[in-house]
Coordinates of C-alpha atoms in Angstrom, one line a residue:
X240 CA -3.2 -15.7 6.0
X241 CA -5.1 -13.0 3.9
X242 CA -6.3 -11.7 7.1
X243 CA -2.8 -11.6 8.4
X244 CA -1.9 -9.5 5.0
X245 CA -5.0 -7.1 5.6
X246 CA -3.8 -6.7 9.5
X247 CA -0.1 -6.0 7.9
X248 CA -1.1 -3.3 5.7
X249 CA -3.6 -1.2 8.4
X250 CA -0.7 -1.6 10.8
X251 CA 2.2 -0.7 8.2
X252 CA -0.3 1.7 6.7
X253 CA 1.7 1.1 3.1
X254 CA 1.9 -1.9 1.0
X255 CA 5.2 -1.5 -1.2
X256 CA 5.4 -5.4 -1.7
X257 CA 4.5 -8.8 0.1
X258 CA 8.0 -9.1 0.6
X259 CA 8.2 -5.6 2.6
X260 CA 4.7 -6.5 4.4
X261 CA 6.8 -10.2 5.3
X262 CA 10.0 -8.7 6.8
X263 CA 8.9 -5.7 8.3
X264 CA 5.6 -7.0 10.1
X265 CA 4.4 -10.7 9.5
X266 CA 7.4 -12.6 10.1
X267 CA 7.3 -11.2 13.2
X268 CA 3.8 -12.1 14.0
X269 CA 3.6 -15.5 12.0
X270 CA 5.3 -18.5 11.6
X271 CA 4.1 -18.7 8.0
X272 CA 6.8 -18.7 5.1
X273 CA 7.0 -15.8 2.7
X274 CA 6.0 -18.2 -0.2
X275 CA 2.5 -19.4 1.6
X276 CA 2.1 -15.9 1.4
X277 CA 2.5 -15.8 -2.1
X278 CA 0.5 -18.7 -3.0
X279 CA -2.5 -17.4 -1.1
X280 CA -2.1 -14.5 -2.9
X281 CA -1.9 -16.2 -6.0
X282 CA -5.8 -17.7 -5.5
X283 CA -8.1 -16.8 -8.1
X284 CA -10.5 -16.3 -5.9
X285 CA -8.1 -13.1 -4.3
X286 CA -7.7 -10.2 -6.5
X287 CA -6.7 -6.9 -5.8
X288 CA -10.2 -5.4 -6.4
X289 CA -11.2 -8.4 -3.0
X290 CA -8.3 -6.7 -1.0
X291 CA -9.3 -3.2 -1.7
X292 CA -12.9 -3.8 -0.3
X293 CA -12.0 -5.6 2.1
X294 CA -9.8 -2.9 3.4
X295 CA -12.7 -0.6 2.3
X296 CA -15.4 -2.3 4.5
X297 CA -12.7 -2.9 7.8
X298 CA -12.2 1.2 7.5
X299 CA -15.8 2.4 7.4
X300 CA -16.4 -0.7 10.6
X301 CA -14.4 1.4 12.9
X302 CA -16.3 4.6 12.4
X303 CA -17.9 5.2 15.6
X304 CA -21.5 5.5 15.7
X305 CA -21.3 9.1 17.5
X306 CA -19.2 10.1 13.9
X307 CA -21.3 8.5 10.9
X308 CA -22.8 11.5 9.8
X309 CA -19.0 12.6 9.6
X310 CA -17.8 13.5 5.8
X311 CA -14.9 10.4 5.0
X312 CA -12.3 12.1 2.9
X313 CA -10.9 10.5 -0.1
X314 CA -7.1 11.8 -1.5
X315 CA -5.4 11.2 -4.1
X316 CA -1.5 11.7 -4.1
X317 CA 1.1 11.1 -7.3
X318 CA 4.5 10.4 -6.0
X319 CA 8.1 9.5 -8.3
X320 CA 10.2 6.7 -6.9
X321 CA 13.8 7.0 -8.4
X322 CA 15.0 3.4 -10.0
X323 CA 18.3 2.8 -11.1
X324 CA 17.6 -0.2 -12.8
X325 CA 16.1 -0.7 -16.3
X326 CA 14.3 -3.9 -15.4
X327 CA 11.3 -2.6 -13.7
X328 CA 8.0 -2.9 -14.9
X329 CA 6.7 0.9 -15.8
X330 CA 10.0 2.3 -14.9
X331 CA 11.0 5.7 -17.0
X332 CA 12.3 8.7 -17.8
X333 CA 9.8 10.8 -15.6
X334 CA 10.0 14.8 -14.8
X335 CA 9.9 16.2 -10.7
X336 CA 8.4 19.3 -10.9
X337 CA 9.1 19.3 -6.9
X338 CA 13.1 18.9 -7.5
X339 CA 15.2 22.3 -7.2
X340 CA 18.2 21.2 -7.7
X341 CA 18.7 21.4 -11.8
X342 CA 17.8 17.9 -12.1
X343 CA 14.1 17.5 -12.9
X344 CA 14.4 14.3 -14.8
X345 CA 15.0 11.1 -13.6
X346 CA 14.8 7.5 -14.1
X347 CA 11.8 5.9 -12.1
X348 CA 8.1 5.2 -11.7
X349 CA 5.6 7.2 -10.8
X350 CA 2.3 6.0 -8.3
X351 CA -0.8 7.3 -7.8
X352 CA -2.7 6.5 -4.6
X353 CA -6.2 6.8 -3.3
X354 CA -6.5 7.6 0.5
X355 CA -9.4 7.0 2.3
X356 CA -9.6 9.0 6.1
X357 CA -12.7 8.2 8.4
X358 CA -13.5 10.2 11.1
X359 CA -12.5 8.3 15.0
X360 CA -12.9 9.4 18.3
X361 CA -9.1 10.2 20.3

């Protein structure tokens, strides 16, 4: 199931939630509930810091052999996701420098992500 999860993300390429990776992708794939899903997940053993290197280490295997002197690329990217709820974890008054239309704050979260791009043959 974890490897199902891993295979979800790469093909997705985004992980908003379980329940997004589930609807969008695994259901469709598996015959595996949504809550298996979540009690795999919920393993001690599984952390985010496993998932991360696993996703790490599946990257840098498909680096062709021709392109591993290539530079891999790490970005990093900040993005605001309005909420109109209160009951989110993190959520806030937060300030859009990229929004032009007289409106600059808003009520939402903000995530920072890490990209990793390896070089592959087309």
């Amino acid at each position: 199931m974890l490897a199902w999860l891993l295979i979800a993300q790469l093909a997705l390429e985004s992980a908003s939630s379980v329940r997004c990776l589930f609807r969008q992708f695994l259901s469709k794939q598996t015959d595996t509930s949504l809550n298996s899903y979540y009690r795999a997940l919920g393993n001690g053993l599984v952390t985010d810091a496993s998932i991360r290197q696993a996703l790490a280490l599946r990257a840098l295997a498909i680096v062709p052999e021709a392109l591993r002197q290539e530079p891999i690329l790490l970005s990093v990217d900040d993005t605001s996701i309005a909420k109109w709820g209160k009951h989110f974890d993190g959520v806030g008054i937060l300030y859009d420098h990229a929004k032009h239309d007289g409106k600059s704050y808003f009520n939402g979260h903000a995530f920072v992500s890490l990209t990793m791009s390896v070089p592959v043959l087309p």
